[in-house]
XYZ file of C-alpha atoms in Angstrom:
654
model
C -162.963 -2.477 -14.000
C -164.719 -0.410 -11.352
C -167.284 2.253 -12.184
C -167.778 4.823 -9.410
C -171.013 6.822 -9.429
C -172.846 8.930 -6.873
C -176.553 9.203 -6.175
C -178.101 12.398 -7.458
C -175.366 13.106 -10.007
C -177.087 13.420 -13.420
C -173.853 12.592 -15.266
C -174.072 9.056 -13.900
C -177.095 8.218 -16.070
C -175.262 7.913 -19.380
C -172.375 5.846 -17.963
C -174.734 3.398 -16.229
C -176.709 2.972 -19.462
C -173.529 2.497 -21.508
C -172.227 -0.047 -18.997
C -175.462 -1.996 -19.277
C -175.339 -1.937 -23.076
C -171.740 -2.811 -23.790
C -170.047 -4.505 -20.852
C -170.645 -7.254 -18.320
C -167.323 -7.076 -16.502
C -167.657 -3.816 -14.629
C -168.151 -3.531 -10.875
C -170.381 -0.574 -9.937
C -169.706 1.212 -6.656
C -171.919 3.990 -5.331
C -170.168 6.724 -3.366
C -170.937 10.056 -1.793
C -170.296 12.942 -4.177
C -167.508 14.265 -1.925
C -165.545 10.998 -1.968
C -162.245 11.219 -3.838
C -161.398 8.328 -6.167
C -159.027 9.545 -8.868
C -155.590 9.711 -7.186
C -154.207 12.663 -9.154
C -157.229 14.860 -8.377
C -157.174 17.128 -5.360
C -160.996 17.191 -5.354
C -163.742 14.621 -5.934
C -164.642 13.890 -9.568
C -167.479 11.468 -10.334
C -168.391 9.442 -12.272
C -165.023 7.761 -12.730
C -163.885 4.461 -14.229
C -160.894 2.601 -12.778
C -159.327 0.421 -15.474
C -157.623 -2.900 -14.839
C -154.198 -1.335 -15.533
C -154.687 1.215 -12.734
C -155.508 4.167 -14.983
C -158.672 6.237 -14.593
C -161.221 7.818 -16.905
C -163.072 10.736 -15.346
C -165.132 12.176 -18.211
C -168.607 10.665 -18.538
C -168.424 10.809 -22.341
C -164.978 9.203 -22.384
C -166.273 6.393 -20.136
C -169.198 5.746 -22.492
C -166.844 5.712 -25.467
C -164.524 3.290 -23.666
C -167.361 0.825 -22.981
C -168.303 0.893 -26.674
C -164.743 0.262 -27.861
C -164.128 -2.418 -25.211
C -167.116 -4.313 -26.618
C -165.399 -4.395 -30.019
C -167.713 -1.824 -31.575
C -166.412 0.699 -34.077
C -166.807 4.421 -33.476
C -167.045 6.606 -36.550
C -166.285 10.296 -36.901
C -169.982 11.173 -36.661
C -170.021 9.744 -33.137
C -167.083 11.973 -32.204
C -168.870 15.012 -33.591
C -171.985 14.263 -31.556
C -169.981 13.732 -28.356
C -168.203 17.033 -28.846
C -171.484 18.814 -29.607
C -173.112 17.324 -26.511
C -170.267 18.509 -24.276
C -169.942 22.007 -25.730
C -173.467 22.884 -26.869
C -176.045 20.646 -25.197
C -174.731 19.852 -21.724
C -174.061 23.492 -20.666
C -177.606 24.653 -21.477
C -179.227 21.514 -20.035
C -177.222 21.949 -16.810
C -178.243 25.605 -16.561
C -181.893 24.770 -17.220
C -181.887 21.926 -14.686
C -180.284 24.182 -12.078
C -182.808 26.968 -12.732
C -185.713 24.540 -12.479
C -184.641 22.413 -9.499
C -182.560 24.820 -7.380
C -183.922 28.245 -8.285
C -187.530 27.056 -8.635
C -188.189 28.501 -12.088
C -191.098 27.097 -14.061
C -190.408 24.200 -16.416
C -191.979 26.037 -19.356
C -189.630 28.990 -18.828
C -186.472 26.874 -18.595
C -187.553 24.644 -21.479
C -187.391 27.633 -23.821
C -183.646 27.973 -23.137
C -182.911 24.541 -24.644
C -185.245 24.782 -27.636
C -182.461 25.411 -30.138
C -180.505 22.342 -29.044
C -183.565 20.073 -28.988
C -184.482 21.321 -32.454
C -181.013 20.416 -33.723
C -181.380 16.843 -32.418
C -184.857 16.479 -33.917
C -183.766 17.824 -37.295
C -180.806 15.421 -37.383
C -183.197 12.482 -36.814
C -185.460 13.426 -39.733
C -184.296 10.667 -42.089
C -182.848 8.024 -39.749
C -183.973 6.289 -36.565
C -180.815 7.033 -34.558
C -178.287 9.849 -34.498
C -175.582 8.088 -36.519
C -177.652 5.636 -38.578
C -179.845 2.563 -38.229
C -178.489 1.282 -34.911
C -178.095 2.804 -31.469
C -174.628 4.243 -30.886
C -172.653 5.928 -28.136
C -173.910 9.259 -29.489
C -177.511 8.232 -28.756
C -176.698 7.186 -25.176
C -174.709 10.330 -24.415
C -177.283 12.759 -25.852
C -180.177 10.846 -24.251
C -178.338 10.808 -20.927
C -177.939 14.583 -21.074
C -181.612 15.267 -21.891
C -183.336 12.718 -19.632
C -182.587 14.327 -16.225
C -184.302 17.508 -17.429
C -187.053 16.097 -19.671
C -187.925 12.529 -18.725
C -191.380 12.867 -20.344
C -191.275 14.249 -23.904
C -194.997 13.872 -24.563
C -195.518 17.530 -23.661
C -193.054 18.746 -26.296
C -194.437 20.350 -29.448
C -195.125 18.295 -32.572
C -192.314 20.189 -34.308
C -190.039 17.869 -32.340
C -191.772 14.626 -33.359
C -188.552 12.995 -34.568
C -186.895 13.758 -31.228
C -189.912 12.396 -29.316
C -189.930 9.102 -31.237
C -186.183 8.627 -30.829
C -186.261 9.541 -27.145
C -189.040 7.041 -26.449
C -187.161 4.205 -28.220
C -183.933 4.849 -26.301
C -185.726 5.244 -22.970
C -187.493 1.897 -23.443
C -184.211 0.036 -23.920
C -183.692 -2.188 -20.883
C -180.203 -0.829 -19.912
C -181.542 2.734 -20.083
C -184.598 1.853 -18.024
C -182.423 0.221 -15.342
C -180.016 3.171 -15.314
C -182.885 5.647 -14.863
C -184.541 3.575 -12.127
C -181.303 3.127 -10.159
C -180.462 6.830 -10.363
C -183.892 8.450 -9.907
C -185.163 5.994 -7.257
C -188.737 7.002 -8.025
C -188.129 10.612 -6.970
C -188.012 12.190 -10.409
C -185.736 15.151 -11.114
C -185.832 16.266 -7.475
C -183.222 13.600 -6.736
C -180.642 15.904 -8.350
C -181.268 18.817 -5.977
C -178.651 17.880 -3.378
C -175.958 17.517 -6.043
C -176.904 20.725 -7.852
C -176.968 22.799 -4.654
C -173.284 22.023 -4.105
C -172.392 23.176 -7.600
C -171.818 26.823 -8.628
C -174.634 28.276 -10.704
C -173.925 27.356 -14.360
C -173.130 30.226 -16.687
C -174.024 29.900 -20.360
C -172.545 32.041 -23.076
C -173.866 32.582 -26.533
C -172.147 30.279 -28.964
C -170.048 31.796 -31.737
C -171.321 31.685 -35.252
C -170.677 28.388 -37.000
C -169.509 30.203 -40.117
C -166.494 32.393 -40.620
C -168.442 35.393 -41.873
C -168.140 38.497 -39.661
C -171.312 39.367 -37.783
C -172.806 42.823 -37.564
C -170.757 45.029 -35.301
C -167.576 43.003 -35.733
C -164.359 44.887 -36.383
C -163.600 45.152 -40.103
C -161.478 42.336 -41.469
C -157.970 43.392 -42.477
C -157.764 43.233 -46.261
C -155.014 41.160 -47.896
C -153.605 42.328 -51.192
C -152.847 40.146 -54.200
C -149.156 40.833 -53.596
C -149.454 39.497 -50.030
C -151.099 36.317 -51.294
C -148.470 35.837 -53.990
C -145.624 36.338 -51.504
C -147.181 33.869 -49.072
C -147.698 31.308 -51.849
C -144.088 31.615 -52.985
C -142.745 31.278 -49.425
C -144.967 28.232 -48.831
C -143.820 26.553 -52.056
C -140.163 27.033 -51.124
C -140.696 25.351 -47.772
C -137.803 25.224 -45.331
C -135.182 24.254 -47.912
C -133.524 27.674 -47.934
C -134.316 28.611 -44.350
C -131.302 29.050 -42.052
C -130.624 26.052 -39.833
C -130.677 26.566 -36.058
C -127.170 26.929 -34.718
C -125.635 24.210 -32.592
C -125.570 25.362 -28.974
C -122.141 25.374 -27.382
C -121.826 25.876 -23.634
C -121.202 28.136 -21.940
C -123.415 30.469 -23.936
C -121.939 33.970 -23.752
C -122.880 37.305 -25.379
C -121.402 37.824 -28.836
C -120.432 41.077 -30.470
C -122.714 42.131 -33.310
C -125.469 39.660 -32.379
C -128.777 39.863 -30.572
C -128.052 38.583 -27.050
C -131.106 37.599 -25.014
C -131.064 36.630 -21.344
C -134.377 34.978 -20.384
C -135.473 34.196 -16.836
C -138.590 32.670 -15.316
C -139.618 33.521 -11.770
C -137.750 31.231 -9.399
C -140.236 28.693 -7.980
C -140.295 28.181 -4.219
C -138.651 24.893 -3.345
C -141.119 24.092 -0.561
C -143.687 22.274 -2.701
C -144.554 20.655 -6.015
C -145.281 23.224 -8.778
C -148.882 23.353 -10.014
C -150.111 24.159 -13.514
C -150.538 27.836 -12.648
C -146.850 28.062 -11.726
C -145.860 26.254 -14.908
C -147.778 28.429 -17.380
C -147.166 31.619 -15.394
C -143.413 31.474 -15.725
C -141.455 28.455 -16.977
C -143.618 27.323 -19.922
C -144.197 30.860 -21.182
C -140.463 31.580 -21.041
C -139.678 28.208 -22.630
C -141.835 28.946 -25.677
C -140.183 32.312 -26.166
C -136.692 30.839 -25.698
C -137.437 28.197 -28.347
C -138.650 30.914 -30.718
C -135.462 32.926 -30.151
C -133.274 29.910 -30.863
C -135.181 29.231 -34.090
C -134.411 32.830 -35.078
C -130.743 32.069 -34.349
C -130.596 34.761 -31.691
C -127.960 34.180 -29.049
C -130.139 33.071 -26.135
C -129.502 32.002 -22.547
C -132.519 30.717 -20.578
C -131.907 30.217 -16.855
C -134.025 29.394 -13.839
C -133.736 27.562 -10.521
C -135.358 26.911 -7.190
C -135.723 29.687 -4.621
C -134.567 27.892 -1.469
C -134.116 30.369 1.381
C -136.741 31.878 3.648
C -139.647 31.099 5.887
C -141.467 28.822 3.444
C -138.552 26.383 3.510
C -138.270 26.413 7.296
C -142.018 25.808 7.607
C -141.930 22.855 5.192
C -138.907 21.398 6.977
C -140.805 21.464 10.275
C -143.840 19.825 8.666
C -141.783 16.964 7.230
C -139.332 16.550 10.107
C -136.316 17.363 7.920
C -133.618 20.020 7.947
C -134.064 22.987 5.570
C -131.169 21.712 3.438
C -132.759 18.270 3.168
C -136.046 19.885 2.090
C -134.198 21.907 -0.546
C -132.399 18.839 -1.886
C -135.636 16.843 -1.987
C -137.778 19.417 -3.758
C -135.073 20.697 -6.089
C -134.978 17.150 -7.475
C -138.797 17.117 -7.706
C -138.875 20.425 -9.605
C -136.067 19.325 -11.906
C -137.869 16.073 -12.783
C -141.205 17.798 -13.436
C -139.717 20.460 -15.708
C -137.758 17.797 -17.560
C -140.998 15.844 -18.126
C -142.714 19.015 -19.366
C -139.752 19.430 -21.771
C -138.804 22.891 -20.505
C -135.640 23.820 -22.400
C -133.573 25.518 -19.689
C -129.976 26.120 -20.633
C -129.288 25.878 -16.909
C -131.546 25.104 -13.947
C -129.882 25.859 -10.624
C -130.680 26.833 -7.048
C -130.078 29.699 -4.625
C -128.378 27.827 -1.743
C -124.887 28.255 -3.153
C -121.690 30.107 -2.188
C -122.143 32.311 -5.272
C -125.514 33.473 -3.912
C -123.941 34.494 -0.616
C -121.038 36.289 -2.304
C -123.122 38.267 -4.819
C -125.977 39.114 -2.411
C -123.562 40.341 0.253
C -121.629 42.364 -2.335
C -124.808 44.142 -3.504
C -125.734 44.728 0.146
C -122.322 46.206 0.982
C -122.442 48.514 -2.046
C -125.895 49.758 -0.989
C -124.609 50.266 2.551
C -121.536 52.181 1.366
C -123.743 54.481 -0.747
C -126.092 55.218 2.143
C -129.130 53.490 0.621
C -129.884 51.452 3.749
C -131.654 52.511 6.940
C -131.853 51.043 10.431
C -135.165 51.019 12.234
C -136.996 49.215 14.992
C -139.840 47.056 13.796
C -142.781 45.731 15.706
C -143.055 42.023 15.020
C -145.165 39.140 16.121
C -143.372 36.893 18.584
C -144.617 33.514 19.762
C -143.801 33.159 23.442
C -144.595 29.435 23.307
C -142.081 28.766 20.498
C -139.702 31.469 21.782
C -139.142 33.018 18.356
C -140.123 35.969 16.200
C -142.639 34.848 13.611
C -141.501 35.634 10.095
C -144.108 36.083 7.373
C -145.056 32.502 6.686
C -145.070 31.367 10.296
C -148.197 33.409 10.960
C -151.704 33.392 9.510
C -154.747 35.503 10.268
C -157.561 37.556 8.786
C -156.597 39.957 5.979
C -157.037 43.602 7.072
C -158.127 44.544 3.549
C -160.581 41.851 2.385
C -161.167 39.842 5.609
C -159.924 36.590 4.054
C -159.420 34.326 7.067
C -156.292 32.474 5.904
C -154.043 35.362 4.859
C -150.289 34.898 5.276
C -148.055 37.284 7.165
C -146.637 38.773 3.968
C -149.410 38.647 1.376
C -153.086 37.759 1.051
C -153.780 34.955 -1.432
C -157.289 36.279 -2.066
C -156.853 40.011 -2.742
C -153.116 39.839 -3.506
C -152.182 42.811 -1.315
C -148.910 42.864 0.595
C -149.340 42.750 4.360
C -147.276 43.572 7.411
C -147.807 40.625 9.754
C -148.743 42.860 12.705
C -151.650 44.206 10.638
C -153.344 40.782 10.551
C -156.518 40.378 12.539
C -156.631 37.381 14.899
C -153.073 36.228 14.101
C -152.003 32.666 14.922
C -148.613 30.982 15.074
C -148.617 28.293 12.378
C -146.435 26.025 14.515
C -148.330 25.900 17.819
C -151.593 27.682 16.848
C -151.238 30.087 19.812
C -151.795 33.836 19.561
C -148.492 35.740 19.292
C -147.641 39.047 20.962
C -146.167 42.211 19.408
C -142.498 42.907 20.259
C -139.740 45.074 18.810
C -136.684 44.033 16.781
C -134.120 46.143 14.909
C -133.920 45.645 11.127
C -132.376 47.065 7.961
C -134.411 48.801 5.252
C -133.800 49.626 1.613
C -134.288 53.390 1.291
C -136.611 53.293 -1.708
C -137.614 56.995 -1.435
C -133.957 57.956 -1.951
C -133.783 55.692 -5.029
C -137.161 56.714 -6.431
C -135.930 59.397 -8.826
C -133.375 57.202 -10.574
C -135.863 54.296 -10.613
C -138.512 56.437 -12.337
C -135.997 57.660 -14.903
C -134.991 54.097 -15.711
C -138.627 52.915 -15.847
C -139.555 55.615 -18.344
C -136.798 54.414 -20.650
C -137.617 50.719 -20.183
C -141.342 51.295 -20.754
C -140.593 53.248 -23.927
C -138.133 50.791 -25.452
C -139.185 47.427 -24.009
C -142.155 45.078 -24.189
C -143.925 45.220 -20.827
C -147.320 43.584 -20.539
C -150.196 45.894 -19.639
C -150.607 44.418 -16.148
C -146.872 44.802 -15.443
C -147.017 48.479 -16.385
C -150.172 49.065 -14.346
C -148.886 47.341 -11.201
C -145.553 49.157 -11.401
C -147.183 52.551 -11.948
C -149.517 51.975 -8.998
C -146.526 51.384 -6.722
C -144.838 54.546 -7.954
C -148.073 56.568 -7.788
C -148.692 55.603 -4.168
C -145.178 56.714 -3.246
C -142.326 54.361 -2.368
C -141.608 53.610 1.269
C -138.529 52.079 2.913
C -138.646 48.299 2.538
C -137.354 45.899 5.181
C -134.666 43.569 3.779
C -133.824 41.473 6.869
C -135.631 38.778 8.847
C -135.197 37.031 12.199
C -134.508 33.620 10.702
C -131.652 31.137 10.570
C -132.191 29.761 7.051
C -131.019 32.361 4.562
C -128.113 34.451 3.353
C -126.451 35.905 6.473
C -126.334 39.678 6.890
C -122.649 40.772 6.938
C -123.038 43.690 9.351
C -122.168 43.894 13.023
C -125.279 43.892 15.167
C -127.282 42.045 12.507
C -125.299 38.824 12.118
C -128.094 36.830 13.780
C -130.416 37.795 10.902
C -130.704 36.813 7.254
C -131.792 38.679 4.136
C -135.512 38.816 3.449
C -136.389 36.512 0.572
C -137.532 39.330 -1.739
C -134.215 41.089 -1.428
C -132.336 37.819 -1.757
C -134.371 35.767 -4.265
C -134.069 37.920 -7.438
C -130.308 37.975 -6.906
C -130.676 34.231 -7.502
C -130.918 34.929 -11.240
C -127.402 36.326 -11.084
C -125.939 33.650 -8.806
C -127.501 30.823 -10.845
C -125.846 32.287 -13.949
C -122.602 32.467 -11.956
C -122.952 28.760 -11.195
C -123.448 28.142 -14.905
C -120.365 30.127 -15.987
C -117.621 32.033 -14.191
C -118.026 34.644 -16.949
C -121.464 35.585 -15.624
C -120.653 39.292 -15.596
C -120.724 39.272 -19.418
C -124.474 38.738 -19.048
C -125.276 40.614 -15.854
C -122.966 43.630 -16.078
C -123.452 44.301 -19.760
C -126.644 46.372 -20.277
C -125.554 47.766 -23.655
C -125.158 44.341 -25.221
C -127.791 42.221 -23.423
C -131.593 42.323 -23.520
C -133.131 40.886 -20.323
C -136.569 39.220 -20.366
C -138.384 38.333 -17.103
C -141.404 35.968 -17.179
C -143.695 35.668 -14.135
C -147.229 35.827 -12.755
C -148.602 39.246 -11.860
C -148.085 38.869 -8.083
C -144.306 38.898 -8.633
C -144.261 42.127 -10.668
C -143.398 44.734 -7.977
C -140.391 42.756 -6.779
C -138.993 42.602 -10.326
C -139.991 46.075 -11.501
C -139.387 48.151 -8.348
C -137.437 46.459 -5.551
C -134.833 44.444 -7.481
C -134.059 47.186 -10.036
C -133.743 49.685 -7.145
C -131.171 47.423 -5.485
C -129.163 47.119 -8.702
C -129.402 50.838 -9.467
C -128.266 51.660 -5.931
C -125.347 49.227 -6.173
C -123.973 51.347 -9.056
C -122.148 48.421 -10.629
C -123.415 48.561 -14.241
C -125.904 45.748 -13.750
C -128.169 44.583 -16.588
C -131.746 45.618 -15.738
C -134.933 44.119 -17.102
C -135.859 45.381 -20.564
C -139.007 43.318 -21.087
C -141.278 42.191 -18.241
C -143.893 39.623 -19.260
C -146.545 38.900 -16.610
C -149.605 36.653 -16.787
C -152.849 36.912 -14.890
C -153.868 33.931 -12.730
C -154.770 30.467 -13.942
C -157.583 29.227 -11.694
C -158.667 25.653 -11.080
C -162.234 24.722 -12.058
C -164.295 27.005 -9.764
C -161.539 28.106 -7.367
C -157.866 28.976 -7.094
C -154.801 26.789 -7.298
C -153.185 26.571 -3.884
C -149.968 24.749 -3.075
C -150.455 25.162 0.662
C -153.983 23.749 0.541
C -153.375 21.080 -2.097
C -156.027 22.437 -4.484
C -155.424 22.021 -8.207
C -153.373 19.932 -10.614
C -149.710 19.629 -9.724
C -146.818 18.666 -11.954
C -146.495 15.123 -10.625
C -150.266 14.609 -10.958
C -150.139 15.711 -14.604
C -147.452 13.112 -15.268
C -149.395 10.387 -13.448
C -152.496 10.888 -15.619
C -150.703 9.256 -18.549
C -151.589 12.239 -20.740
C -148.465 13.150 -22.776
C -146.584 16.310 -21.827
C -147.175 17.904 -25.228
C -150.943 17.801 -24.689
C -150.503 19.540 -21.341
C -148.212 22.126 -22.969
C -150.751 22.766 -25.726
C -153.695 23.164 -23.354
C -151.853 25.411 -20.898
C -150.702 27.660 -23.738
C -154.250 27.669 -25.150
C -155.500 28.811 -21.728
C -152.605 31.171 -20.993
C -154.151 33.998 -18.912
C -152.808 36.999 -20.802
C -155.438 39.729 -20.439
C -157.546 38.237 -17.658
C -157.697 35.237 -15.358
C -158.541 31.919 -17.005
C -159.594 28.586 -15.522
C -158.349 25.053 -15.974
C -161.124 22.477 -16.460
C -160.754 18.731 -16.936
C -163.724 18.633 -19.291
C -162.346 21.497 -21.347
C -158.928 19.811 -21.507
C -160.565 16.830 -23.203
C -162.606 18.996 -25.561
C -159.711 21.206 -26.632
C -157.520 18.151 -27.188
C -160.152 16.551 -29.434
C -161.408 19.628 -31.275
C -158.457 22.018 -31.471
C -155.360 19.822 -31.274
C -156.552 16.655 -33.036
C -159.317 17.823 -35.352
C -158.095 21.271 -36.352
C -154.316 21.297 -35.996
C -153.865 17.551 -36.539
C -155.958 17.480 -39.686
C -154.243 20.604 -41.011
C -150.767 19.103 -40.539
C -151.698 15.726 -42.021
C -153.455 17.165 -45.046
């Protein structure tokens, strides 16, 4: 075993003490805090323990627990409770107090007051026993001591009300492994040794803990009363169990709409094929849709859930250049990667396809021709960025620069990752070609546009009906209304690329369709690859209810642009009835980013050895419905132990 710690990291104290107490066979390596050890992490995470089987533990409390168990010691439930309390109640306030004292320069007396409640709890628990769980030192003692010591190494100044805490703290501190751990970490510098580590961390934010009881506090909303009849009905239903419940129907493919039944067509936003999906992608579309599809099948509703990889466009060409492959080879490679990851996550697609198919070309060109025949397309000359070094026009993802709206320095040529606004590439400040890093020049090229102003009236009429009768999340409604309120403008639907669906119009045959005209049509073509009777789903609005699941940045393409194309085609297409959009799932203190390799990706999740169902549970627990949420490794462990195992597990088993 190898234990990796870094100087100045207060979390290393408890693991060094635990290693000294319960194991002799661990090699200790000291690293810089920025050094990456755990292979499935995109950022450094210390301390970490590398096991002999190649697996890693990266939670300080889990490492301490492992040392105890490896020494053949038993861990009782009281230990688990203390470890959970330390991580959720003690560590956050200690970290905030340490940061305020060391980094912000606040007085010790002032910061000490913020941890008084937690110290009082420890002292009260020690009133009738020498250690936290009984007569002998346990992992709970080491973990709690290791949290307190960096902030309060000398407890003699604490009030006599905390005498039990002071006696216990002195006994643990005087243990030889704890003394050695403190000496090796502090190096005679006291708490100031932590300053360098703390300065690199975001300022801790503490929130008031919820009440430990279930009684409503003053100001809470009134609890909904339950009548005796409700209780009796629930008791009767519970006693019957599932004996008389209808059994889920056996699925027979191809799944087609049935007369007199509820027919649901469910889609998740098509993931780009140019990279491995991260957890934000998974919860934002495929996992959310999967849960709803499973619910619908349990209700015996006739349900078809389809998805697939979005394979055309600039992103694919860029990735192909990076890896020295052809675009088709990139698509084949990453379609297999996506398929394997979703299979491991147990996503229950009825069909998972791709957009590089003959059906995609046929259907996309048919919709285009119908729009052209009905005079819903415009021709116009567009100023574009052209790289004279590479001798090519730079489509959206081949150019990066500073966002004209928020000044983010790594904005793409189509959208800013920071503020989320759509961008015309020529609007970027200080643009650069992503291939050669040279500055491009502005040149003209003729393109085709979807005449959204001409379609606006029929789009608004349809939206009013869909809003009134469907389930649209609040953010989907808001984003859509903001587009309509600002007034629709013609939208370019062609690009100067080679990899894409070719434009079937003389004078434009050297161009392809822009991905956001082409990609949503992938839902239709993927269904057409699943069954040649695809029109029973996609040209059947009276019989089919269409659900779209996605993250909020995809909303305008599904609520404005794609429906406008289908309305303009005048071919009785099924339009979205229910648009379900999430906010963003962030990673620790920043954003997930495929292009920058920041976050937890599907293959990393698999490599951790943590079962897929635990990942599914935690992502659904975190699902960013009303506001952004953040993935945290520490919180993953806590929610698994407290919510999934303790609460749900105990409920099921009892």
